PDB file of C-alpha atoms in Angstrom:
ATOM      1  CA  MET A   3     100.273  95.921 109.804  1.00 60.00           C
ATOM      2  CA  LYS A   4     102.040  97.632 106.944  1.00 69.00           C
ATOM      3  CA  ILE A   5     101.399  96.579 103.349  1.00 69.00           C
ATOM      4  CA  THR A   6     104.156  97.106 100.816  1.00 70.00           C
ATOM      5  CA  LYS A   7     103.795  97.000  97.058  1.00 74.00           C
ATOM      6  CA  ASN A   8     106.736  94.646  96.510  1.00 75.00           C
ATOM      7  CA  GLN A   9     105.610  91.224  95.404  1.00 78.00           C
ATOM      8  CA  GLN A  10     107.658  88.310  96.615  1.00 85.00           C
ATOM      9  CA  LEU A  11     107.169  84.601  97.086  1.00 89.00           C
ATOM     10  CA  LEU A  12     107.268  83.536 100.726  1.00 92.00           C
ATOM     11  CA  THR A  13     108.017  80.211 102.305  1.00 93.00           C
ATOM     12  CA  ASN A  14     105.676  78.882 104.961  1.00 94.00           C
ATOM     13  CA  LEU A  15     108.490  79.465 107.459  1.00 94.00           C
ATOM     14  CA  GLU A  16     108.564  83.179 106.603  1.00 94.00           C
ATOM     15  CA  VAL A  17     104.786  83.411 106.951  1.00 94.00           C
ATOM     16  CA  LEU A  18     104.910  81.581 110.289  1.00 95.00           C
ATOM     17  CA  GLU A  19     107.634  83.922 111.565  1.00 94.00           C
ATOM     18  CA  THR A  20     105.631  86.966 110.456  1.00 93.00           C
ATOM     19  CA  VAL A  21     102.455  85.696 112.121  1.00 94.00           C
ATOM     20  CA  ASN A  22     104.323  84.876 115.341  1.00 94.00           C
ATOM     21  CA  ARG A  23     105.946  88.319 115.348  1.00 93.00           C
ATOM     22  CA  TYR A  24     102.527  89.949 114.852  1.00 90.00           C
ATOM     23  CA  GLN A  25     101.040  87.897 117.694  1.00 88.00           C
ATOM     24  CA  ASN A  26     103.860  88.903 120.035  1.00 90.00           C
ATOM     25  CA  GLU A  27     103.400  92.571 119.124  1.00 88.00           C
ATOM     26  CA  GLN A  28      99.672  92.307 119.802  1.00 83.00           C
ATOM     27  CA  LYS A  29     100.298  90.701 123.190  1.00 83.00           C
ATOM     28  CA  GLU A  30     102.570  93.590 124.140  1.00 84.00           C
ATOM     29  CA  LYS A  31      99.978  96.136 122.980  1.00 82.00           C
ATOM     30  CA  ALA A  32      97.212  94.312 124.862  1.00 76.00           C
ATOM     31  CA  LYS A  33      99.177  94.572 128.111  1.00 80.00           C
ATOM     32  CA  LYS A  34      99.220  98.349 127.718  1.00 81.00           C
ATOM     33  CA  ARG A  35      95.491  98.643 126.900  1.00 77.00           C
ATOM     34  CA  LYS A  36      92.697  98.197 129.404  1.00 68.00           C
ATOM     35  CA  HIS A  37      90.158  96.673 127.001  1.00 66.00           C
ATOM     36  CA  SER A  38      90.321  94.876 123.683  1.00 62.00           C
ATOM     37  CA  VAL A  39      89.440  96.458 120.377  1.00 63.00           C
ATOM     38  CA  LYS A  40      86.684  94.608 118.523  1.00 64.00           C
ATOM     39  CA  ALA A  41      88.388  94.964 115.111  1.00 63.00           C
ATOM     40  CA  ASP A  42      91.524  93.298 116.476  1.00 74.00           C
ATOM     41  CA  GLU A  43      89.638  90.194 117.612  1.00 80.00           C
ATOM     42  CA  ALA A  44      88.879  89.013 114.073  1.00 82.00           C
ATOM     43  CA  LEU A  45      92.451  89.553 112.922  1.00 85.00           C
ATOM     44  CA  ASN A  46      93.782  87.829 116.032  1.00 84.00           C
ATOM     45  CA  THR A  47      91.567  84.832 115.287  1.00 89.00           C
ATOM     46  CA  VAL A  48      92.867  84.615 111.729  1.00 92.00           C
ATOM     47  CA  THR A  49      96.490  84.876 112.831  1.00 92.00           C
ATOM     48  CA  LEU A  50      95.956  82.244 115.535  1.00 92.00           C
ATOM     49  CA  GLU A  51      94.379  79.833 113.049  1.00 95.00           C
ATOM     50  CA  THR A  52      97.162  80.510 110.541  1.00 95.00           C
ATOM     51  CA  ALA A  53      99.853  79.885 113.153  1.00 94.00           C
ATOM     52  CA  ASN A  54      98.146  76.664 114.260  1.00 94.00           C
ATOM     53  CA  TYR A  55      97.908  75.429 110.672  1.00 96.00           C
ATOM     54  CA  LEU A  56     101.502  76.293 109.767  1.00 95.00           C
ATOM     55  CA  SER A  57     102.838  74.738 112.970  1.00 93.00           C
ATOM     56  CA  LYS A  58     101.577  71.363 111.716  1.00 93.00           C
ATOM     57  CA  LEU A  59     103.503  71.682 108.442  1.00 91.00           C
ATOM     58  CA  PRO A  60     107.231  71.164 107.782  1.00 90.00           C
ATOM     59  CA  ALA A  61     107.723  74.919 108.254  1.00 86.00           C
ATOM     60  CA  ALA A  62     107.641  74.439 112.016  1.00 89.00           C
ATOM     61  CA  GLN A  63     110.815  72.324 111.879  1.00 91.00           C
ATOM     62  CA  GLN A  64     112.639  74.313 109.199  1.00 92.00           C
ATOM     63  CA  THR A  65     115.282  76.982 109.654  1.00 92.00           C
ATOM     64  CA  LYS A  66     116.308  79.758 107.291  1.00 94.00           C
ATOM     65  CA  GLU A  67     119.805  78.307 107.133  1.00 95.00           C
ATOM     66  CA  GLY A  68     118.442  74.868 106.265  1.00 92.00           C
ATOM     67  CA  ILE A  69     116.304  76.297 103.476  1.00 93.00           C
ATOM     68  CA  VAL A  70     119.213  78.293 102.027  1.00 94.00           C
ATOM     69  CA  GLU A  71     121.453  75.211 102.130  1.00 93.00           C
ATOM     70  CA  PHE A  72     118.755  73.092 100.458  1.00 91.00           C
ATOM     71  CA  VAL A  73     118.180  75.633  97.667  1.00 91.00           C
ATOM     72  CA  GLN A  74     121.929  75.914  97.061  1.00 93.00           C
ATOM     73  CA  LYS A  75     122.200  72.126  96.727  1.00 91.00           C
ATOM     74  CA  ILE A  76     119.292  72.075  94.284  1.00 89.00           C
ATOM     75  CA  LYS A  77     120.682  74.922  92.172  1.00 89.00           C
ATOM     76  CA  ALA A  78     124.129  73.285  92.088  1.00 89.00           C
ATOM     77  CA  ASP A  79     122.603  70.359  90.202  1.00 84.00           C
ATOM     78  CA  PRO A  80     122.141  71.066  86.453  1.00 83.00           C
ATOM     79  CA  ASP A  81     118.581  69.728  86.474  1.00 81.00           C
ATOM     80  CA  GLY A  82     117.782  71.437  89.762  1.00 82.00           C
ATOM     81  CA  ALA A  83     118.810  74.743  88.222  1.00 84.00           C
ATOM     82  CA  LYS A  84     115.944  74.283  85.737  1.00 87.00           C
ATOM     83  CA  LEU A  85     113.378  74.627  88.513  1.00 91.00           C
ATOM     84  CA  LEU A  86     111.379  77.842  88.611  1.00 92.00           C
ATOM     85  CA  PRO A  87     111.352  79.946  91.804  1.00 92.00           C
ATOM     86  CA  ASN A  88     107.721  79.061  92.527  1.00 93.00           C
ATOM     87  CA  GLU A  89     108.532  75.352  92.151  1.00 94.00           C
ATOM     88  CA  LEU A  90     111.412  75.667  94.602  1.00 94.00           C
ATOM     89  CA  ILE A  91     109.156  77.432  97.102  1.00 94.00           C
ATOM     90  CA  GLN A  92     106.545  74.686  96.751  1.00 94.00           C
ATOM     91  CA  ILE A  93     109.157  71.996  97.319  1.00 94.00           C
ATOM     92  CA  VAL A  94     110.450  73.823 100.403  1.00 94.00           C
ATOM     93  CA  ASN A  95     106.909  74.312 101.721  1.00 94.00           C
ATOM     94  CA  MET A  96     105.552  70.847 100.968  1.00 92.00           C
ATOM     95  CA  ARG A  97     108.686  68.748 101.581  1.00 92.00           C
ATOM     96  CA  PRO A  98     107.342  65.973  99.322  1.00 92.00           C
ATOM     97  CA  GLU A  99     107.887  62.523 100.778  1.00 91.00           C
ATOM     98  CA  GLN A 100     107.282  60.583  97.574  1.00 92.00           C
ATOM     99  CA  THR A 101     108.532  61.053  94.038  1.00 91.00           C
ATOM    100  CA  VAL A 102     104.980  61.262  92.710  1.00 93.00           C
ATOM    101  CA  GLU A 103     104.536  64.474  94.707  1.00 94.00           C
ATOM    102  CA  LEU A 104     107.403  66.066  92.777  1.00 93.00           C
ATOM    103  CA  TYR A 105     105.551  65.268  89.560  1.00 93.00           C
ATOM    104  CA  LEU A 106     102.604  67.239  90.924  1.00 94.00           C
ATOM    105  CA  LEU A 107     104.706  70.221  91.997  1.00 93.00           C
ATOM    106  CA  ILE A 108     106.957  70.596  88.948  1.00 93.00           C
ATOM    107  CA  GLU A 109     105.327  71.550  85.665  1.00 93.00           C
ATOM    108  CA  ASP A 110     106.296  69.374  82.675  1.00 92.00           C
ATOM    109  CA  ILE A 111     108.798  67.487  84.799  1.00 91.00           C
ATOM    110  CA  GLU A 112     109.200  64.709  82.221  1.00 90.00           C
ATOM    111  CA  GLY A 113     110.349  67.192  79.583  1.00 90.00           C
ATOM    112  CA  ARG A 114     112.684  69.108  81.868  1.00 89.00           C
ATOM    113  CA  ILE A 115     114.280  66.566  84.197  1.00 88.00           C
ATOM    114  CA  THR A 116     115.319  62.969  83.593  1.00 87.00           C
ATOM    115  CA  GLU A 117     113.694  60.281  85.715  1.00 88.00           C
ATOM    116  CA  GLU A 118     117.049  59.445  87.285  1.00 88.00           C
ATOM    117  CA  ASN A 119     117.544  63.059  88.309  1.00 87.00           C
ATOM    118  CA  VAL A 120     114.005  63.246  89.688  1.00 90.00           C
ATOM    119  CA  ASP A 121     115.028  60.434  92.031  1.00 90.00           C
ATOM    120  CA  LYS A 122     118.173  62.379  92.983  1.00 89.00           C
ATOM    121  CA  LEU A 123     116.035  65.443  93.629  1.00 89.00           C
ATOM    122  CA  GLN A 124     113.773  63.377  95.865  1.00 90.00           C
ATOM    123  CA  GLU A 125     116.828  62.183  97.808  1.00 89.00           C
ATOM    124  CA  LEU A 126     117.887  65.798  98.337  1.00 87.00           C
ATOM    125  CA  VAL A 127     114.425  66.661  99.629  1.00 87.00           C
ATOM    126  CA  GLN A 128     114.552  63.787 102.101  1.00 86.00           C
ATOM    127  CA  GLN A 129     117.860  64.915 103.632  1.00 81.00           C
TER     128      GLN A 129
END
């Protein structure tokens, strides 16, 4: 696994894809080896648990195209454009089902977005 110094926010979908890709690579390597490497077992356990967890979240049903379309719709709205990148990522990852969840994800939502537009944002999330 290669670590780069670039910092970037990731959606759960991107993490799930990365974990799945890693697992597939490890399966291919394991076919070529005769015995397992002890150090790999711990990492394989972590990646398996991560994949299992993420597969239970909305990320398992999301697509990159769907996320891009959703973010474009949000940014097209004047109030949606006020959302910070980390707030957008949280909304994509959590897919809040109730308006109250948006209040928990968006800092100072009352001061930044009108209540009517919060409801519109919730409708966009539900689509």
